[in-house]
CSV table of C-alpha atoms and ligand atoms in Angstrom, one decimal:
chain,number,residue,atom,x,y,z
A,1,MET,CA,27.8,19.6,6.5
A,2,ASP,CA,29.2,16.8,4.4
A,3,LEU,CA,27.9,17.3,0.9
A,4,ASN,CA,28.7,13.7,-0.1
A,5,LYS,CA,27.3,12.0,2.9
A,6,ASN,CA,24.4,10.3,1.1
A,7,GLU,CA,26.7,8.8,-1.4
A,8,GLU,CA,29.3,7.8,1.3
A,9,ILE,CA,26.7,6.0,3.4
A,10,PHE,CA,25.0,4.3,0.5
A,11,LYS,CA,28.3,3.1,-0.9
A,12,GLU,CA,29.2,1.5,2.4
A,13,SER,CA,25.7,0.2,2.8
A,14,LYS,CA,26.2,-1.8,-0.5
A,15,VAL,CA,29.1,-3.6,1.1
A,16,TYR,CA,27.0,-4.9,4.0
A,17,MET,CA,23.5,-5.1,2.5
A,18,PRO,CA,22.5,-6.5,-0.9
A,19,GLY,CA,22.0,-3.4,-3.1
A,20,GLY,CA,22.6,-1.2,-0.1
A,21,VAL,CA,19.0,-1.7,1.0
A,22,ASN,CA,16.6,-3.8,2.9
A,23,SER,CA,13.8,-3.6,0.3
A,24,PRO,CA,14.5,-3.4,-3.4
A,25,VAL,CA,12.6,-0.3,-4.6
A,26,ARG,CA,14.6,1.9,-2.2
A,27,ALA,CA,17.8,1.3,-4.3
A,28,PHE,CA,16.7,3.5,-7.3
A,29,LYS,CA,18.2,0.7,-9.4
A,30,ASP,CA,17.5,2.0,-12.9
A,31,LEU,CA,17.6,5.7,-12.1
A,32,ASP,CA,21.4,6.2,-12.0
A,33,ILE,CA,21.3,8.4,-8.9
A,34,THR,CA,22.1,7.8,-5.2
A,35,PRO,CA,18.9,7.7,-3.1
A,36,PRO,CA,18.7,10.3,-0.4
A,37,VAL,CA,19.7,8.7,2.8
A,38,ILE,CA,17.0,9.8,5.2
A,39,LYS,CA,18.0,11.0,8.7
A,40,LYS,CA,14.8,12.3,10.1
A,41,GLY,CA,11.2,13.2,9.5
A,42,ASN,CA,8.9,15.8,10.9
A,43,GLY,CA,5.3,16.3,9.8
A,44,THR,CA,5.2,16.6,6.0
A,45,TYR,CA,9.0,16.8,5.7
A,46,VAL,CA,11.9,14.4,5.6
A,47,TYR,CA,15.6,15.4,5.7
A,48,ASP,CA,18.5,13.6,4.3
A,49,GLU,CA,22.1,13.1,5.8
A,50,GLU,CA,23.2,16.2,3.9
A,51,GLY,CA,20.5,18.3,5.5
A,52,LYS,CA,18.3,18.7,2.4
A,53,GLU,CA,14.7,19.1,3.1
A,54,TYR,CA,12.0,17.2,1.0
A,55,ILE,CA,8.2,17.5,1.0
A,56,ASP,CA,7.4,13.8,1.4
A,57,PHE,CA,4.8,12.1,-0.8
A,58,VAL,CA,6.1,8.6,0.0
A,59,GLY,CA,5.1,8.5,3.7
A,60,ALA,CA,7.1,5.3,4.4
A,61,TRP,CA,5.1,3.8,1.5
A,62,GLY,CA,1.8,4.5,3.2
A,63,PRO,CA,1.9,4.3,7.0
A,64,MET,CA,2.6,8.0,7.8
A,65,ILE,CA,-0.9,9.4,7.3
A,66,LEU,CA,-0.5,11.5,10.3
A,67,GLY,CA,2.8,12.9,9.0
A,68,HIS,CA,6.2,11.9,10.4
A,69,CYS,CA,6.8,11.6,14.1
A,70,ASP,CA,3.3,12.7,15.1
A,71,GLU,CA,3.5,14.0,18.7
A,72,GLU,CA,0.9,11.6,20.1
A,73,VAL,CA,2.2,8.6,18.4
A,74,VAL,CA,5.8,9.4,19.6
A,75,LYS,CA,4.5,9.8,23.1
A,76,SER,CA,2.6,6.5,23.0
A,77,ILE,CA,5.8,4.7,22.0
A,78,LYS,CA,7.9,6.5,24.6
A,79,ASP,CA,5.4,5.9,27.4
A,80,THR,CA,4.9,2.2,26.6
A,81,SER,CA,8.6,1.6,26.3
A,82,GLU,CA,9.0,2.6,29.9
A,83,GLU,CA,7.3,-0.6,31.0
A,84,ALA,CA,6.5,-2.9,28.0
A,85,ILE,CA,8.7,-3.7,25.1
A,86,ALA,CA,8.0,-7.4,24.5
A,87,PHE,CA,6.5,-10.3,26.5
A,88,GLY,CA,5.1,-12.9,24.1
A,89,ALA,CA,2.1,-13.0,26.4
A,90,PRO,CA,-1.5,-11.6,26.4
A,91,THR,CA,-1.6,-7.8,27.0
A,92,GLU,CA,-4.3,-5.2,27.4
A,93,LEU,CA,-2.6,-3.2,24.7
A,94,GLU,CA,-3.4,-5.8,22.1
A,95,LEU,CA,-6.9,-6.2,23.3
A,96,ARG,CA,-7.4,-2.4,23.1
A,97,LEU,CA,-6.3,-2.3,19.4
A,98,ALA,CA,-8.2,-5.5,18.4
A,99,LYS,CA,-11.4,-4.2,20.0
A,100,HIS,CA,-11.0,-0.8,18.4
A,101,MET,CA,-10.5,-2.4,14.9
A,102,CYS,CA,-13.3,-4.9,15.3
A,103,THR,CA,-15.8,-2.3,16.6
A,104,THR,CA,-15.0,0.6,14.2
A,105,LEU,CA,-14.5,-1.4,11.0
A,106,ASP,CA,-17.1,-3.3,9.0
A,107,ASN,CA,-17.0,-7.1,8.5
A,108,VAL,CA,-14.3,-7.7,11.1
A,109,ASP,CA,-15.6,-9.8,14.0
A,110,MET,CA,-12.2,-11.1,15.1
A,111,ILE,CA,-8.7,-10.2,14.2
A,112,ARG,CA,-5.2,-11.7,14.4
A,113,MET,CA,-2.2,-9.4,14.7
A,114,VAL,CA,1.0,-10.2,12.7
A,115,ASN,CA,4.1,-8.2,11.8
A,116,SER,CA,3.8,-7.2,8.1
A,117,GLY,CA,1.5,-7.1,5.2
A,118,THR,CA,3.1,-10.1,3.7
A,119,GLU,CA,2.4,-12.1,6.8
A,120,ALA,CA,-1.2,-10.8,7.0
A,121,THR,CA,-2.0,-11.9,3.3
A,122,MET,CA,-0.1,-15.3,3.4
A,123,SER,CA,-1.9,-16.2,6.6
A,124,ALA,CA,-5.3,-15.1,5.3
A,125,ILE,CA,-4.7,-17.4,2.3
A,126,LYS,CA,-3.7,-20.3,4.6
A,127,LEU,CA,-6.9,-19.7,6.7
A,128,ALA,CA,-9.0,-19.6,3.6
A,129,ARG,CA,-7.5,-22.9,2.4
A,130,GLY,CA,-7.9,-24.5,5.9
A,131,TYR,CA,-11.5,-23.3,6.1
A,132,THR,CA,-12.7,-24.4,2.6
A,133,GLY,CA,-10.4,-27.5,2.3
A,134,ARG,CA,-9.5,-26.2,-1.2
A,135,ASP,CA,-6.0,-25.3,-2.6
A,136,LYS,CA,-6.3,-22.9,-5.5
A,137,ILE,CA,-6.4,-19.1,-5.2
A,138,ILE,CA,-7.0,-16.4,-7.7
A,139,LYS,CA,-5.1,-13.2,-7.7
A,140,PHE,CA,-5.0,-10.4,-10.2
A,141,ALA,CA,-2.2,-9.4,-12.5
A,142,GLY,CA,-0.5,-6.3,-11.1
A,143,CYS,CA,-1.8,-6.7,-7.6
A,144,TYR,CA,0.9,-7.1,-5.0
A,145,HIS,CA,0.2,-9.0,-1.7
A,146,GLY,CA,3.8,-9.2,-0.4
A,147,HIS,CA,6.7,-11.5,-1.1
A,148,PHE,CA,5.2,-14.8,-0.1
A,149,ASP,CA,6.1,-17.4,-2.8
A,150,GLY,CA,2.5,-18.1,-3.8
A,151,PHE,CA,1.9,-14.4,-4.7
A,152,LEU,CA,5.1,-13.8,-6.8
A,153,VAL,CA,3.4,-14.3,-10.1
A,154,SER,CA,2.4,-11.3,-12.3
A,155,ALA,CA,3.0,-9.2,-9.2
A,156,GLY,CA,3.0,-5.4,-9.0
A,157,SER,CA,5.2,-3.1,-7.0
A,158,GLY,CA,8.9,-3.8,-7.1
A,159,VAL,CA,8.4,-6.9,-9.2
A,160,MET,CA,6.7,-4.8,-11.8
A,161,THR,CA,9.3,-2.0,-11.5
A,162,GLU,CA,12.1,-4.5,-12.1
A,163,GLY,CA,10.2,-5.9,-15.1
A,164,ILE,CA,10.6,-9.5,-14.0
A,165,PRO,CA,7.8,-12.1,-14.3
A,166,GLY,CA,8.2,-13.3,-10.8
A,167,SER,CA,11.2,-14.3,-8.6
A,168,ALA,CA,13.9,-16.8,-8.7
A,169,GLY,CA,13.8,-19.2,-5.7
A,170,VAL,CA,10.1,-19.9,-6.0
A,171,PRO,CA,9.5,-23.6,-6.7
A,172,LYS,CA,7.0,-24.3,-9.5
A,173,ASP,CA,4.9,-26.2,-6.9
A,174,SER,CA,4.5,-23.1,-4.8
A,175,VAL,CA,2.7,-21.2,-7.6
A,176,LYS,CA,0.9,-24.1,-9.3
A,177,ASN,CA,-2.2,-23.2,-7.3
A,178,THR,CA,-2.1,-19.5,-8.0
A,179,LEU,CA,-4.3,-18.6,-10.9
A,180,ILE,CA,-4.1,-15.2,-12.5
A,181,ALA,CA,-7.0,-13.0,-13.6
A,182,SER,CA,-7.2,-9.6,-15.1
A,183,TYR,CA,-8.2,-6.6,-12.9
A,184,ASN,CA,-11.6,-5.0,-13.7
A,185,ASN,CA,-12.3,-7.9,-16.2
A,186,ILE,CA,-15.0,-10.2,-14.7
A,187,GLU,CA,-14.9,-12.5,-17.8
A,188,SER,CA,-11.3,-13.4,-17.0
A,189,VAL,CA,-12.4,-14.6,-13.5
A,190,LYS,CA,-15.4,-16.4,-14.9
A,191,ASP,CA,-13.1,-18.3,-17.3
A,192,ILE,CA,-11.1,-19.6,-14.3
A,193,PHE,CA,-14.2,-20.5,-12.3
A,194,SER,CA,-15.7,-22.4,-15.2
A,195,SER,CA,-12.7,-24.7,-15.2
A,196,CYS,CA,-12.2,-25.4,-11.5
A,197,ALA,CA,-14.7,-23.6,-9.3
A,198,MET,CA,-14.8,-26.2,-6.7
A,199,ASP,CA,-11.0,-26.1,-6.1
A,200,ILE,CA,-10.8,-22.3,-5.5
A,201,ALA,CA,-10.3,-21.4,-1.8
A,202,ALA,CA,-10.1,-17.7,-2.2
A,203,VAL,CA,-9.9,-14.7,-4.5
A,204,ILE,CA,-7.6,-12.1,-3.2
A,205,ILE,CA,-7.7,-8.5,-4.5
A,206,GLU,CA,-6.6,-5.0,-3.7
A,207,PRO,CA,-10.0,-3.3,-3.9
A,208,VAL,CA,-8.1,-0.1,-4.7
A,209,ALA,CA,-5.0,-1.3,-6.3
A,210,GLY,CA,-1.9,0.6,-5.5
A,211,ASN,CA,0.9,-1.6,-6.7
A,212,MET,CA,0.6,-1.2,-10.5
A,213,GLY,CA,0.0,2.5,-9.8
A,214,VAL,CA,-3.4,3.4,-8.3
A,215,ILE,CA,-6.2,1.7,-10.1
A,216,PRO,CA,-9.6,1.5,-8.3
A,217,ALA,CA,-11.7,-1.5,-8.9
A,218,GLU,CA,-14.9,-0.7,-10.8
A,219,LYS,CA,-18.1,-1.1,-8.7
A,220,GLU,CA,-19.9,-3.5,-11.1
A,221,PHE,CA,-16.8,-5.6,-11.4
A,222,LEU,CA,-16.4,-6.1,-7.6
A,223,TYR,CA,-20.1,-6.7,-7.3
A,224,GLU,CA,-19.9,-9.5,-9.9
A,225,LEU,CA,-16.7,-10.9,-8.3
A,226,HIS,CA,-18.4,-11.1,-4.9
A,227,LYS,CA,-21.5,-12.8,-6.4
A,228,LEU,CA,-19.2,-15.3,-8.2
A,229,CYS,CA,-17.4,-16.1,-4.9
A,230,LYS,CA,-20.7,-16.5,-3.0
A,231,GLU,CA,-22.2,-18.8,-5.6
A,232,ASN,CA,-19.1,-21.1,-5.5
A,233,ALA,CA,-18.5,-20.9,-1.7
A,234,THR,CA,-15.1,-19.3,-2.4
A,235,LEU,CA,-13.8,-16.7,0.1
A,236,LEU,CA,-13.3,-13.1,-1.0
A,237,ILE,CA,-10.3,-11.5,0.6
A,238,PHE,CA,-9.8,-7.8,0.4
A,239,ASP,CA,-6.2,-6.8,0.8
A,240,GLU,CA,-6.5,-3.4,2.4
A,241,VAL,CA,-2.9,-3.3,3.5
A,242,MET,CA,-2.5,-0.1,1.6
A,243,SER,CA,-6.0,1.2,1.2
A,244,GLY,CA,-7.1,0.5,4.7
A,245,PHE,CA,-7.5,3.7,6.8
A,246,ARG,CA,-6.2,5.6,3.8
A,247,VAL,CA,-8.9,6.0,1.1
A,248,ALA,CA,-11.4,6.2,4.0
A,249,TYR,CA,-11.2,5.2,7.7
A,250,LYS,CA,-13.1,2.1,6.9
A,251,GLY,CA,-11.0,1.4,3.8
A,252,ALA,CA,-11.9,0.7,0.3
A,253,GLN,CA,-14.7,-1.7,1.2
A,254,SER,CA,-16.7,1.3,2.4
A,255,PHE,CA,-17.1,2.5,-1.2
A,256,TYR,CA,-18.5,-0.7,-2.5
A,257,GLY,CA,-21.1,-2.0,-0.1
A,258,ILE,CA,-19.7,-5.5,-0.4
A,259,LYS,CA,-18.9,-7.8,2.5
A,260,PRO,CA,-15.5,-9.5,2.0
A,261,ASP,CA,-15.0,-12.7,4.0
A,262,LEU,CA,-11.5,-11.7,5.2
A,263,ILE,CA,-9.6,-8.5,5.2
A,264,THR,CA,-5.9,-7.9,5.5
A,265,PHE,CA,-4.3,-4.8,7.1
A,266,ALA,CA,-0.8,-3.4,7.7
A,267,LYS,CA,1.0,0.0,7.1
A,268,ILE,CA,-1.3,2.7,8.8
A,269,MET,CA,-2.5,0.2,11.5
A,270,GLY,CA,0.9,0.1,13.1
A,271,GLY,CA,1.5,3.9,13.2
A,272,GLY,CA,4.8,3.4,11.4
A,273,LEU,CA,6.0,0.4,13.3
A,274,PRO,CA,6.2,-3.1,11.8
A,275,SER,CA,2.6,-4.3,11.7
A,276,GLY,CA,-0.1,-6.4,10.1
A,277,ALA,CA,-3.4,-8.0,10.9
A,278,TYR,CA,-6.1,-10.1,9.3
A,279,GLY,CA,-9.7,-10.4,10.3
A,280,GLY,CA,-13.1,-11.3,9.2
A,281,ARG,CA,-16.1,-13.4,10.1
A,282,ARG,CA,-16.0,-15.1,13.5
A,283,GLU,CA,-16.9,-18.4,12.0
A,284,ILE,CA,-13.9,-18.3,9.7
A,285,MET,CA,-11.5,-16.8,12.2
A,286,GLU,CA,-12.3,-19.5,14.8
A,287,HIS,CA,-10.5,-22.0,12.5
A,288,LEU,CA,-7.2,-20.4,13.6
A,289,SER,CA,-5.1,-22.2,16.2
A,290,PRO,CA,-5.5,-22.5,19.2
A,291,LEU,CA,-9.3,-22.7,18.5
A,292,GLY,CA,-9.0,-24.5,15.2
A,293,SER,CA,-6.6,-26.4,13.1
A,294,VAL,CA,-5.0,-23.7,11.0
A,295,TYR,CA,-1.6,-23.0,12.6
A,296,GLN,CA,-0.2,-19.5,12.5
A,297,ALA,CA,2.1,-17.9,15.1
A,298,GLY,CA,4.5,-15.1,15.8
A,299,THR,CA,7.0,-14.3,18.6
A,300,MET,CA,6.5,-10.6,18.0
A,301,SER,CA,2.9,-10.6,17.1
A,302,GLY,CA,0.9,-8.1,19.2
A,303,ASN,CA,4.1,-6.4,20.3
A,304,PRO,CA,3.2,-3.7,22.9
A,305,LEU,CA,5.0,-0.8,21.1
A,306,VAL,CA,3.3,-1.6,17.8
A,307,MET,CA,-0.1,-2.0,19.6
A,308,ALA,CA,0.4,1.4,21.3
A,309,ALA,CA,1.4,3.3,18.2
A,310,GLY,CA,-1.3,1.6,16.1
A,311,TYR,CA,-4.1,2.3,18.5
A,312,THR,CA,-3.0,6.0,18.9
A,313,THR,CA,-3.0,6.4,15.2
A,314,LEU,CA,-6.3,4.7,14.5
A,315,LYS,CA,-8.0,6.4,17.4
A,316,LYS,CA,-6.8,9.8,16.1
A,317,LEU,CA,-8.1,9.0,12.6
A,318,TYR,CA,-11.4,7.7,13.9
A,319,ASP,CA,-11.9,10.7,16.2
A,320,ASN,CA,-11.2,13.2,13.4
A,321,PRO,CA,-13.3,12.4,10.4
A,322,SER,CA,-12.5,15.9,9.0
A,323,TYR,CA,-9.0,14.6,8.3
A,324,TYR,CA,-10.4,12.6,5.4
A,325,ASN,CA,-12.2,15.7,4.0
A,326,LYS,CA,-8.9,17.5,4.2
A,327,LEU,CA,-7.1,14.7,2.4
A,328,GLU,CA,-9.8,14.6,-0.3
A,329,SER,CA,-9.5,18.4,-0.8
A,330,LEU,CA,-5.7,18.2,-1.0
A,331,GLY,CA,-6.0,15.2,-3.4
A,332,ASP,CA,-8.4,17.1,-5.5
A,333,LEU,CA,-6.1,20.2,-5.7
A,334,LEU,CA,-3.2,17.9,-6.6
A,335,GLU,CA,-5.2,16.0,-9.3
A,336,LYS,CA,-6.6,19.1,-11.0
A,337,GLY,CA,-3.2,20.9,-10.8
A,338,VAL,CA,-1.3,18.0,-12.3
A,339,LYS,CA,-3.7,17.7,-15.2
A,340,LYS,CA,-3.5,21.5,-15.8
A,341,VAL,CA,0.4,21.5,-15.8
A,342,ALA,CA,0.5,18.4,-18.0
A,343,LYS,CA,-1.8,20.1,-20.5
A,344,GLU,CA,0.4,23.3,-20.5
A,345,LYS,CA,3.3,21.1,-21.3
A,346,GLY,CA,1.4,19.1,-24.0
A,347,LEU,CA,1.8,15.8,-22.1
A,348,ASN,CA,-0.7,13.0,-21.9
A,349,VAL,CA,-1.2,11.9,-18.4
A,350,VAL,CA,-3.9,9.9,-16.5
A,351,VAL,CA,-4.3,10.8,-12.9
A,352,ASN,CA,-5.8,7.9,-10.9
A,353,ARG,CA,-6.7,8.9,-7.4
A,354,ARG,CA,-8.8,7.6,-4.4
A,355,GLY,CA,-8.6,10.0,-1.5
A,356,ALA,CA,-5.0,10.3,-0.2
A,357,MET,CA,-3.4,8.0,-2.7
A,358,ALA,CA,-2.7,8.7,-6.4
A,359,THR,CA,-0.6,7.9,-9.4
A,360,ILE,CA,0.2,10.1,-12.3
A,361,PHE,CA,0.6,7.8,-15.3
A,362,PHE,CA,2.5,9.1,-18.3
A,363,ASN,CA,0.4,7.2,-20.6
A,364,ASP,CA,-1.5,8.0,-23.9
A,365,LEU,CA,-4.6,6.0,-23.0
A,366,ASP,CA,-7.7,7.7,-21.9
A,367,ALA,CA,-8.0,5.5,-18.8
A,368,ILE,CA,-5.9,3.0,-16.9
A,369,ARG,CA,-8.1,0.1,-15.8
A,370,ASN,CA,-5.6,-2.8,-15.3
A,371,TYR,CA,-2.0,-4.1,-15.4
A,372,GLU,CA,-1.9,-4.3,-19.3
A,373,ASP,CA,-2.9,-0.5,-19.5
A,374,ALA,CA,-0.4,0.5,-16.7
A,375,LYS,CA,2.4,-1.3,-18.5
A,376,LEU,CA,2.0,0.9,-21.5
A,377,SER,CA,3.1,3.9,-19.4
A,378,ASN,CA,6.3,5.8,-20.4
A,379,THR,CA,8.7,4.8,-17.5
A,380,LYS,CA,11.6,6.8,-19.0
A,381,LEU,CA,9.5,10.0,-18.9
A,382,TYR,CA,8.5,9.1,-15.3
A,383,ALA,CA,12.1,8.7,-14.4
A,384,SER,CA,13.0,12.1,-15.8
A,385,TYR,CA,10.1,13.6,-13.9
A,386,PHE,CA,11.0,11.8,-10.7
A,387,LYS,CA,14.6,13.0,-10.8
A,388,HIS,CA,13.6,16.6,-11.4
A,389,MET,CA,11.0,16.6,-8.6
A,390,LEU,CA,13.6,15.1,-6.2
A,391,LEU,CA,16.1,17.9,-7.1
A,392,LYS,CA,13.3,20.4,-6.4
A,393,GLY,CA,12.7,18.9,-2.9
A,394,ILE,CA,9.7,16.8,-3.7
A,395,ASN,CA,10.0,13.2,-2.6
A,396,LEU,CA,8.0,10.8,-4.8
A,397,PRO,CA,7.9,7.1,-5.2
A,398,PRO,CA,10.8,6.2,-7.6
A,399,SER,CA,8.6,4.1,-9.9
A,400,GLN,CA,5.7,4.7,-12.3
A,401,PHE,CA,4.0,1.7,-10.7
A,402,GLU,CA,3.6,2.9,-7.2
A,403,ALA,CA,1.3,5.3,-5.4
A,404,LEU,CA,2.1,8.7,-3.9
A,405,PHE,CA,0.5,9.4,-0.5
A,406,LEU,CA,-0.8,12.6,1.2
A,407,ASN,CA,-0.8,13.2,5.0
A,408,VAL,CA,-2.9,15.2,7.3
A,409,LYS,CA,-0.2,17.7,8.1
A,410,MET,CA,-0.1,18.8,4.5
A,411,GLU,CA,-1.5,22.2,3.5
A,412,ASP,CA,-2.5,23.6,0.2
A,413,TYR,CA,0.9,25.3,-0.2
A,414,HIS,CA,2.7,21.9,-0.2
A,415,ILE,CA,0.6,20.9,-3.2
A,416,GLU,CA,1.3,24.3,-4.8
A,417,LYS,CA,5.0,23.6,-4.3
A,418,PHE,CA,4.6,20.3,-5.9
A,419,LEU,CA,2.9,21.9,-9.0
A,420,GLU,CA,5.5,24.7,-9.1
A,421,ALA,CA,8.2,22.0,-9.2
A,422,MET,CA,6.4,20.1,-11.9
A,423,ARG,CA,5.9,23.3,-13.9
A,424,SER,CA,9.7,23.9,-14.0
A,425,TRP,CA,10.3,20.4,-15.4
A,426,GLU,CA,11.5,20.0,-19.0
A,427,PRO,CA,10.3,16.6,-20.1
A,428,VAL,CA,12.9,14.5,-21.9
A,429,ASN,CA,10.9,11.9,-23.8
A,430,ASN,CA,13.4,9.2,-24.8
A,431,ARG,CA,11.2,6.2,-24.7
B,501,LIG,C1,-1.7,-4.3,-0.9
B,501,LIG,C2,-0.4,-4.8,-0.2
B,501,LIG,N1,-0.4,-6.0,0.3
B,501,LIG,C3,0.6,-6.5,0.9
B,501,LIG,C4,1.8,-5.8,1.0
B,501,LIG,C5,3.0,-6.3,1.7
B,501,LIG,O1,3.2,-5.7,2.9
B,501,LIG,P1,4.6,-5.7,3.6
B,501,LIG,O2,5.6,-4.9,2.8
B,501,LIG,O3,4.3,-5.0,5.0
B,501,LIG,O4,5.0,-7.1,3.8
B,501,LIG,C6,1.9,-4.5,0.5
B,501,LIG,C7,3.1,-3.7,0.5
B,501,LIG,O5,3.3,-2.7,0.0
B,501,LIG,C8,0.7,-4.0,-0.2
B,501,LIG,O6,0.7,-2.8,-0.7
């Protein structure tokens, strides 16, 4: 076994790929350590190139709710690949997944498959603009909807981790129609509506935010938001790329009893293959080309391998509602355990959790309700905690502003191992 293999591979990766990665947060930029270079995954575990085993709480940033390389998902990909890799033509496989999603989810009459969460959200915005004939959109500070130019203002996820206001290369014109409101603060939305209600095509929101750390929307706030949208004929878009099939099979919308006009999906719906989709009311979806005048297309959209892996994953989740009870019970164990260990250590933490996604905020506030609160977290302390946990074989997101994820192959002892590792950490508080 080569004990420096992670470092060797990552060093060479930096020669050929910017930062050595294909997505920024993977680079562990401010952590001064080499990220483990992952070779394989099995159930709850991932293994790096040096043979080190980790209990995985990242789950490919969300998709692996069935654990890594679930036998049925692998079989569906293998079987499909024997006869169908890509056609760029209608297939029964895409019908099967589309029908399954439309019939098992609420408020999705029709769906369009795409290849990533970014594609899903940017296309949903285009559709909303085409449908309403309006240009402006409202997004919330700290919510992340992908790397589309119009969303790269006050974004969460990697943009927040890197502490940058947005991104270079985004023309001012691309963001001039993006208006920013404060999460869980209906007055901030009303202020915007009061100045230009008739120009606002859509409000897009993560109903359970996961990209400034986990912050669930408050019920009253979402209810008011929906009301405001309805009164002004503005579309409400729930971005369930992360929360869909994760916080519940039917996603975050099932907690709130609110009917969004459009919903975006990705991550879990592709079973770990590149995927995305957006769907909603028939009357809106029929504005998409070839029926309507909103043009959106994709060579790889509805790819047979993705459709097979996605269907197998969603069917398995749908047929096994007990999975969600298990995830809730694991989540509860984790949440209570973390609070207890933090107390033993005299640390102030806020644990925000919805089902199988959670964030441990190192933060002195009593509650974290929005981007402003999340930003007050002690990122240095998180970094010390993260490095220690990694050393102990616990793979966590490398940023305070991301969610950790549980999977159905986990058992209580995986959570106990997590807590044991946390207990052995000696916090270095050098804020
Ligand atoms: C809520 C949300 N929307 C959109 C995206 C973008 O998805 P993708 O990375 O597949 O483009 C993400 C990615 O994490 C997300 O969490």
